[in-house]
Every structure is written in C-alpha cells, then in structure tokens.
C-alpha cells in the first residue's frame, strides 16, 4: 500500500516538475534574448523546435520502450533525461546548446507524460484523479513564471534559473524510485485474464483507430494553443501594451486559471457531458483571445488571459479520460504516449510558428494565430465520438 501511494505521489511530482519546466520559458524569453546579446524571436523560438524534436522521438520510441522496459523504468528514464538537460542549461552554455537541451528535456518529459497518464488513467476514479494530477501540473506551471520573474528582476543570469528545474527532477526521481523502483509492468492492479494476453498494441495498430486519430489532432492544437499563449503572452504585453516587468506575471495568471479550471469546472463538465463541455470551453477561450487582440488596456488583457486559462483547464484531462474509455486496454500505452508526444509536439511547433511570424509581422501576430487554432479545435472536437 505504501508503494502504491508513492506511485501516485510520484506521478504528482512528475506533473509538477513538467509544469515548472513548461511554465518558466515564457517569462524567461525576454531576459534570455538580452542575456544572449539580443537574439531574435525566430532564433529564441528554436527552444520550441528542440522540444518538438524530443517529443517526436519519444512518440516514435515509446511503444517499443514500453514493451521492453515497462512503465516503471521508462518514467524514471524520462526524469533522468529532463534532469540532465536542466543541469547543462544551468552551466550557461551557448544559446544553441539550450535548444539542444530542450530536445533532451522534451524527450524525457514526453516519456514521463505518457507513463503517468497511463498509470493514473487505469486507477479507480480515473477522471477525477486525472483532473487533480493535471491541476498539479498547472500549479507548477503557474509558480515557475512568478519565480522566474522575481529572480530576473533581481538580475539573476537567466540560465541559472534551471537549477530549480534540476531540483524538481531530483525530487520527483526520488519519489518515483520509492514507488516504482526500477521495475517494469503497468502497476495498475487491474489486469484481468483477458488483459494478461492483451499485450501493448503496436504503434501501427494504435494509429489505425479513429478515436486516437481525432484525439491526436485535437490535443496537438490544444497544447499548441496553451504553450503559445503562455510562451509569448509576456512578450506581447511588454511590447504591445507597455506592461513592463509586470507582464511576467501574465504567464502565471494563465496557469492559475488553468489550474483552478481543472478543479472548479469538474461539476459543470459532468453536467454538460464531455462533448458539449469541451466545445463550450474552446468557444469561450476563443472569445478571450478576441478580447486580448482588440482591447488596448493592459489590465483587461491580463484578466482575459487568466480567464482563457480557466476555461482551457479541463480540456486535456477530459480528452485523456475519453480516449481510455473508448479504446481497448492494450491501446492505452500507445494511445496516451502518442497523445503526450504528438500533443507536446504541437506545443513546440506552434510556438515556433508564432516566433517566426512575430519576426516578420510583429508580436501582434500571436492573437490571430491563437484564434485560428481555437476555431480548428472546435471543428476537430466534433470528430471525437
């Protein structure tokens, strides 16, 4: 029982560590640009391409690694990769090395994301537990931009902030080893005689499933929208709304909304049902982006960013829960791995696209891109059964 509890706590630590990593970059981008001699938006966006590379590699290898290593070993391996990348960044390497480290971290994060979602999704009361674990991700993501902004205002060299990321990795690794040890298996305790013969489905089998395909495309846009907003909103408010250093807290406001939404909106989601709830939340998020785009008032935009995070909060946990209900047990490792990896690939590629457009058209390109992504999300969600 102790080890079972440690596994759940370990998954919570992994989620918090991932949130801390994902949340800090938006607040750090303006300071990294200054620290590395005024690198352009397009060049600084290479960190997102680095993440994209790591996520794609993880999506291609995860099913094979799941079969050979098992959940316990794989989640520990992911934490080690993330920690190694954070340690190298903290040594203040050339900027291009940071992009490479983000590829290593992305690989580790995608492995961890797939494993903890697979483990939690197989527990009794999975929808609620997934909501809580993803809310913990949000707590990490809302605290790290605030911490980064405070430390940058104290003139700390930006790469040194990654020592905090390393500390999170060490903490999560310790708890994971307590719970999972270094063993394989799914640890779910729900394997029946039928499931014992139901080995992890191949990647080809998983991607042939219509539910998985629709969910993959939807989640890719969702995570891309989330990370584009959190990653570039600080720069947008600094340049377009003259928000100054206070703009750094906008990323925290977004993740505060995201975290609270994952808990507060659970009852409403249950009443509306998954299909209608997610459609409503995506439409409201689109409306908030229209407000940010059209309102010149910093405070109004700040509140709209937080509100956007609030309505986006339940979307990812609901999608994970729906996929596990609609697919066979053997599909879960592959399906959730692909959701994590391809979804996170969206969170890397789409912010890079925003950075490239910002270099050519200005940071104001952020809002039209986000509005288009939310509109596509609404359309894609109608394909999910």
Coordinates of C-alpha atoms in Angstrom, one line a residue:
X1 CA 0.0 0.0 0.0
X2 CA 2.9 2.4 0.8
X3 CA 4.4 1.8 -2.6
X4 CA 1.0 2.3 -4.4
X5 CA 0.6 5.6 -2.6
X6 CA 4.2 6.5 -3.5
X7 CA 3.5 5.8 -7.2
X8 CA 0.6 8.3 -7.2
X9 CA 2.6 10.9 -5.3
X10 CA 5.5 10.2 -7.8
X11 CA 3.1 10.9 -10.7
X12 CA 2.1 14.2 -8.9
X13 CA 5.8 15.2 -8.6
X14 CA 6.3 14.4 -12.3
X15 CA 3.3 16.6 -13.2
X16 CA 4.6 19.5 -11.0
X17 CA 8.1 19.2 -12.4
X18 CA 6.7 19.2 -16.0
X19 CA 4.6 22.2 -15.3
X20 CA 7.5 24.0 -13.7
X21 CA 9.6 23.3 -16.8
X22 CA 6.9 24.3 -19.3
X23 CA 5.8 27.4 -17.4
X24 CA 9.1 29.1 -17.0
X25 CA 10.1 29.7 -20.6
X26 CA 7.5 32.4 -21.4
X27 CA 8.8 34.5 -18.5
X28 CA 12.4 33.9 -19.4
X29 CA 12.3 34.6 -23.1
X30 CA 12.7 38.4 -22.9
X31 CA 15.6 38.0 -20.5
X32 CA 17.3 35.2 -22.4
X33 CA 17.2 37.5 -25.5
X34 CA 19.0 40.2 -23.6
X35 CA 21.5 37.8 -21.9
X36 CA 22.5 36.3 -25.2
X37 CA 23.1 39.6 -27.0
X38 CA 19.7 40.4 -28.4
X39 CA 18.8 37.1 -30.2
X40 CA 15.8 37.4 -32.5
X41 CA 12.3 36.0 -31.9
X42 CA 12.9 33.4 -34.6
X43 CA 16.2 32.2 -33.0
X44 CA 14.9 32.1 -29.5
X45 CA 11.9 30.0 -30.8
X46 CA 14.5 27.3 -31.6
X47 CA 13.9 26.1 -28.0
X48 CA 10.4 25.1 -29.1
X49 CA 11.9 23.2 -32.1
X50 CA 14.2 21.5 -29.7
X51 CA 11.3 20.4 -27.6
X52 CA 9.4 19.3 -30.8
X53 CA 12.4 17.1 -31.8
X54 CA 12.4 15.4 -28.4
X55 CA 8.7 14.9 -28.3
X56 CA 8.6 13.3 -31.8
X57 CA 11.5 11.0 -30.9
X58 CA 9.6 9.9 -27.8
X59 CA 6.4 9.3 -29.7
X60 CA 8.3 7.0 -32.1
X61 CA 10.1 5.0 -29.5
X62 CA 7.6 4.9 -26.6
X63 CA 5.6 1.9 -27.6
X64 CA 8.8 -0.1 -28.2
X65 CA 10.3 1.1 -25.0
X66 CA 7.1 0.3 -23.1
X67 CA 7.2 -3.3 -24.3
X68 CA 10.9 -3.7 -23.5
X69 CA 11.3 -1.7 -20.3
X70 CA 7.9 -1.3 -18.7
X71 CA 6.2 1.7 -17.1
X72 CA 8.4 2.0 -14.0
X73 CA 11.8 2.0 -15.8
X74 CA 10.5 4.3 -18.5
X75 CA 9.2 7.0 -16.2
X76 CA 12.5 7.0 -14.2
X77 CA 14.5 7.3 -17.5
X78 CA 12.4 10.3 -18.5
X79 CA 13.1 12.1 -15.2
X80 CA 16.8 11.4 -15.7
X81 CA 16.8 12.9 -19.2
X82 CA 14.9 16.0 -18.0
X83 CA 17.3 16.5 -15.1
X84 CA 20.4 16.1 -17.3
X85 CA 19.1 18.8 -19.7
X86 CA 18.3 21.2 -16.8
X87 CA 21.8 20.7 -15.3
X88 CA 23.6 21.5 -18.6
X89 CA 21.5 24.7 -19.2
X90 CA 22.4 25.9 -15.7
X91 CA 26.1 25.9 -16.7
X92 CA 25.3 28.8 -19.1
X93 CA 26.2 27.2 -22.4
X94 CA 25.9 29.0 -25.8
X95 CA 22.3 29.6 -26.8
X96 CA 22.2 26.9 -29.4
X97 CA 23.1 24.4 -26.7
X98 CA 20.0 25.4 -24.8
X99 CA 17.9 24.4 -27.8
X100 CA 19.6 21.0 -27.9
X101 CA 19.0 20.6 -24.2
X102 CA 15.3 21.4 -24.8
X103 CA 15.3 18.4 -27.2
X104 CA 16.7 16.1 -24.4
X105 CA 14.2 17.6 -21.9
X106 CA 11.4 17.2 -24.3
X107 CA 12.2 13.5 -24.8
X108 CA 12.2 13.0 -21.1
X109 CA 9.0 15.0 -20.5
X110 CA 7.1 13.1 -23.2
X111 CA 8.1 9.7 -21.7
X112 CA 7.0 10.8 -18.2
X113 CA 3.8 12.3 -19.5
X114 CA 2.8 9.2 -21.3
X115 CA 3.6 6.9 -18.3
X116 CA 1.9 8.9 -15.6
X117 CA -1.2 9.4 -17.7
X118 CA -1.3 5.7 -18.5
X119 CA -0.9 4.8 -14.8
X120 CA -3.4 7.2 -13.4
X121 CA -6.0 6.5 -16.2
X122 CA -6.1 2.9 -15.1
X123 CA -6.9 3.6 -11.4
X124 CA -10.4 3.6 -10.0
X125 CA -12.0 7.0 -10.2
X126 CA -9.6 7.9 -13.1
X127 CA -11.4 11.1 -14.4
X128 CA -11.2 12.8 -11.0
X129 CA -7.6 11.7 -10.4
X130 CA -6.5 12.8 -13.8
X131 CA -8.1 16.2 -13.1
X132 CA -6.2 16.5 -9.9
X133 CA -2.9 15.4 -11.3
X134 CA -3.2 17.8 -14.2
X135 CA -4.2 20.6 -11.8
X136 CA -0.9 19.9 -10.0
X137 CA 0.8 20.3 -13.4
X138 CA -0.9 23.7 -13.5
X139 CA 0.4 24.6 -10.1
X140 CA 3.9 24.0 -11.2
X141 CA 3.3 26.0 -14.3
X142 CA 1.8 29.0 -12.5
X143 CA 4.5 29.2 -9.9
X144 CA 7.5 29.0 -12.2
X145 CA 6.8 32.1 -14.2
X146 CA 6.3 34.1 -11.0
X147 CA 9.5 32.7 -9.5
X148 CA 11.4 33.4 -12.8
X149 CA 10.1 37.0 -12.9
X150 CA 11.1 37.7 -9.3
X151 CA 14.6 36.2 -9.9
X152 CA 15.1 38.1 -13.2
X153 CA 14.1 41.3 -11.5
X154 CA 16.9 40.5 -9.0
X155 CA 19.3 40.3 -12.0
X156 CA 20.0 36.6 -11.8
X157 CA 21.5 35.2 -15.0
X158 CA 18.6 33.5 -16.8
X159 CA 20.2 30.1 -17.3
X160 CA 20.8 29.7 -13.5
X161 CA 17.0 29.5 -13.1
X162 CA 17.3 26.0 -14.4
X163 CA 18.8 24.9 -11.2
X164 CA 15.3 25.0 -9.8
X165 CA 14.2 22.7 -12.6
X166 CA 17.0 20.3 -11.7
X167 CA 15.9 20.3 -8.1
X168 CA 12.4 19.3 -9.1
X169 CA 13.8 16.5 -11.3
X170 CA 15.8 15.2 -8.3
X171 CA 12.8 15.3 -6.0
X172 CA 10.5 13.5 -8.5
X173 CA 13.1 10.9 -9.2
X174 CA 13.5 10.1 -5.5
X175 CA 9.7 9.6 -5.1
X176 CA 9.5 7.6 -8.3
X177 CA 12.2 5.2 -7.2
X178 CA 10.3 4.7 -3.9
X179 CA 7.1 3.9 -5.7
X180 CA 8.1 2.1 -8.9
X181 CA 11.6 1.1 -8.0
X182 CA 13.2 0.3 -11.3
X183 CA 10.8 -2.4 -12.4
X184 CA 8.6 -2.9 -15.5
X185 CA 4.9 -3.7 -15.6
X186 CA 1.9 -1.4 -15.6
X187 CA 1.4 -1.5 -11.8
X188 CA -2.3 -0.8 -12.3
X189 CA -3.6 -3.8 -10.4
X190 CA -6.4 -4.1 -12.9
X191 CA -5.1 -6.7 -15.2
X192 CA -7.6 -9.5 -15.9
X193 CA -7.0 -12.8 -17.5
X194 CA -8.1 -11.3 -20.8
X195 CA -5.9 -8.3 -20.4
X196 CA -2.9 -10.6 -19.5
X197 CA -3.0 -11.8 -23.1
X198 CA -3.7 -8.3 -24.4
X199 CA -0.1 -7.1 -24.8
X200 CA 0.6 -3.5 -25.6
X201 CA -0.7 -2.8 -29.1
X202 CA 1.7 -1.9 -31.8
X203 CA 2.1 1.7 -33.0
X204 CA 0.6 0.8 -36.3
X205 CA -2.5 -0.8 -34.7
X206 CA -3.0 2.2 -32.4
X207 CA -2.8 4.9 -35.0
X208 CA -5.4 3.0 -37.2
X209 CA -8.0 3.7 -34.5
X210 CA -10.4 6.7 -35.5
X211 CA -10.8 7.8 -31.9
X212 CA -7.0 8.0 -31.4
X213 CA -6.5 10.0 -34.7
X214 CA -9.2 12.6 -33.8
X215 CA -7.8 12.9 -30.3
X216 CA -4.2 13.3 -31.6
X217 CA -5.1 16.2 -33.9
X218 CA -7.2 17.9 -31.3
X219 CA -4.7 17.6 -28.5
X220 CA -1.9 18.8 -30.8
X221 CA -3.8 22.1 -31.3
X222 CA -4.8 22.3 -27.7
X223 CA -1.3 22.0 -26.3
X224 CA 0.0 24.3 -29.1
X225 CA -2.5 26.9 -28.1
X226 CA -1.7 26.6 -24.4
X227 CA 2.0 26.9 -24.9
X228 CA 1.8 29.6 -27.5
X229 CA -0.3 31.7 -25.1
X230 CA 1.9 31.0 -22.1
X231 CA 5.2 31.2 -24.1
X232 CA 4.6 34.5 -25.9
X233 CA 2.0 36.5 -23.9
X234 CA 4.7 38.1 -21.7
X235 CA 6.5 39.4 -24.8
X236 CA 3.1 40.5 -26.3
X237 CA 2.1 42.5 -23.2
X238 CA 5.6 44.0 -22.9
X239 CA 5.7 45.3 -26.5
X240 CA 2.1 45.9 -27.4
X241 CA 0.6 47.0 -24.0
X242 CA 3.7 48.6 -22.4
X243 CA 3.2 46.2 -19.4
X244 CA 6.9 46.3 -18.3
X245 CA 8.2 43.7 -15.9
X246 CA 4.6 43.1 -14.6
X247 CA 3.9 41.3 -17.8
X248 CA 6.0 38.4 -16.5
X249 CA 3.1 37.6 -14.2
X250 CA 0.7 37.1 -17.1
X251 CA 2.0 33.6 -17.7
X252 CA 1.4 32.8 -14.0
X253 CA -2.1 34.3 -14.4
X254 CA -2.8 32.0 -17.3
X255 CA -1.7 28.9 -15.4
X256 CA -3.5 30.0 -12.3
X257 CA -6.7 30.0 -14.4
X258 CA -5.7 26.6 -16.0
X259 CA -5.2 25.0 -12.6
X260 CA -8.3 26.3 -10.9
X261 CA -10.4 25.5 -14.0
X262 CA -9.3 21.8 -13.8
X263 CA -10.9 21.6 -10.3
X264 CA -13.7 24.2 -10.3
X265 CA -15.2 23.1 -13.7
X266 CA -15.3 19.4 -12.9
X267 CA -19.0 19.5 -11.8
X268 CA -20.1 21.6 -14.8
X269 CA -18.2 19.2 -17.1
X270 CA -20.1 16.3 -15.6
X271 CA -23.4 18.0 -16.0
X272 CA -22.9 19.1 -19.6
X273 CA -21.1 15.8 -20.7
X274 CA -17.6 15.8 -22.2
X275 CA -18.6 16.6 -25.8
X276 CA -20.6 19.7 -25.1
X277 CA -18.4 20.9 -22.3
X278 CA -15.2 21.0 -24.3
X279 CA -17.0 22.7 -27.2
X280 CA -18.2 25.4 -24.8
X281 CA -14.7 25.8 -23.2
X282 CA -13.0 26.1 -26.6
X283 CA -15.5 28.7 -27.7
X284 CA -15.0 30.8 -24.6
X285 CA -11.2 30.6 -24.9
X286 CA -11.5 31.9 -28.5
X287 CA -13.7 34.8 -27.2
X288 CA -11.0 35.7 -24.6
X289 CA -8.4 35.8 -27.4
X290 CA -10.6 38.3 -29.3
X291 CA -10.6 40.4 -26.1
X292 CA -6.8 40.4 -25.8
X293 CA -6.5 41.2 -29.5
X294 CA -8.9 44.1 -29.6
X295 CA -8.5 45.7 -26.1
X296 CA -5.6 48.1 -25.6
X297 CA -5.9 48.1 -21.8
X298 CA -3.2 46.0 -20.0
X299 CA -5.5 45.1 -17.1
X300 CA -8.3 43.9 -19.3
X301 CA -5.9 41.8 -21.3
X302 CA -4.3 40.4 -18.2
X303 CA -7.7 39.3 -16.9
X304 CA -8.7 37.8 -20.2
X305 CA -5.5 35.7 -20.3
X306 CA -6.4 34.3 -16.9
X307 CA -10.0 33.6 -18.0
X308 CA -8.7 31.8 -21.1
X309 CA -6.6 29.6 -18.9
X310 CA -9.6 28.9 -16.7
X311 CA -11.8 27.6 -19.4
X312 CA -9.0 25.6 -21.0
X313 CA -8.3 23.8 -17.8
X314 CA -10.5 20.7 -18.0
X315 CA -9.9 20.1 -21.7
X316 CA -6.8 17.8 -21.7
X317 CA -7.9 15.6 -18.7
X318 CA -11.3 15.1 -20.3
X319 CA -9.7 14.1 -23.6
X320 CA -7.3 11.6 -21.9
X321 CA -10.3 10.1 -20.0
X322 CA -12.4 9.8 -23.1
X323 CA -9.7 8.0 -25.1
X324 CA -9.1 5.4 -22.3
X325 CA -12.9 4.7 -22.2
X326 CA -13.2 4.4 -26.0
X327 CA -10.2 2.2 -26.7
X328 CA -9.1 -1.3 -25.6
X329 CA -6.8 -1.7 -22.6
X330 CA -3.8 -2.7 -24.8
X331 CA -4.1 0.5 -26.8
X332 CA -3.6 2.7 -23.7
X333 CA 0.2 2.9 -23.6
X334 CA 0.5 3.6 -27.3
X335 CA -2.5 6.0 -27.5
X336 CA -1.6 8.0 -24.4
X337 CA 2.0 8.1 -25.5
X338 CA 1.0 9.5 -28.8
X339 CA -1.3 12.0 -27.2
X340 CA 1.5 13.1 -24.9
X341 CA 4.2 13.2 -27.6
X342 CA 2.3 14.4 -30.6
X343 CA 0.3 16.8 -28.4
X344 CA 3.5 18.1 -26.9
X345 CA 4.9 18.4 -30.4
X346 CA 2.1 20.8 -31.1
X347 CA 3.2 22.7 -28.0
X348 CA 6.7 23.0 -29.6
X349 CA 6.0 23.6 -33.3
X350 CA 3.1 26.1 -33.0
X351 CA 5.0 28.5 -30.6
X352 CA 7.9 28.3 -33.0
X353 CA 5.5 29.3 -35.8
X354 CA 4.4 32.2 -33.7
X355 CA 8.0 33.3 -33.1
X356 CA 8.7 33.1 -36.9
X357 CA 5.6 35.2 -37.7
X358 CA 6.5 37.6 -34.9
X359 CA 9.9 38.2 -36.5
X360 CA 8.2 39.1 -39.8
X361 CA 4.9 40.8 -38.7
X362 CA 5.5 41.7 -35.1
X363 CA 4.3 40.0 -31.9
X364 CA 0.7 41.1 -32.6
X365 CA 0.5 38.0 -34.9
X366 CA 0.1 35.9 -31.7
X367 CA -3.7 36.6 -31.3
X368 CA -4.8 35.8 -34.9
X369 CA -2.9 32.6 -34.8
X370 CA -4.5 31.6 -31.4
X371 CA -8.0 32.5 -32.7
X372 CA -7.5 30.3 -35.7
X373 CA -6.2 27.4 -33.6
X374 CA -9.2 27.6 -31.2
X375 CA -11.6 27.6 -34.2
X376 CA -9.9 24.5 -35.6
X377 CA -10.1 22.8 -32.2
X378 CA -13.9 23.3 -32.1
X379 CA -14.2 21.7 -35.5
X380 CA -11.9 18.8 -34.7
X381 CA -13.7 18.0 -31.4
X382 CA -16.8 17.2 -33.4
X383 CA -14.9 14.3 -34.9
X384 CA -14.3 12.7 -31.5
X385 CA -17.1 10.3 -30.7

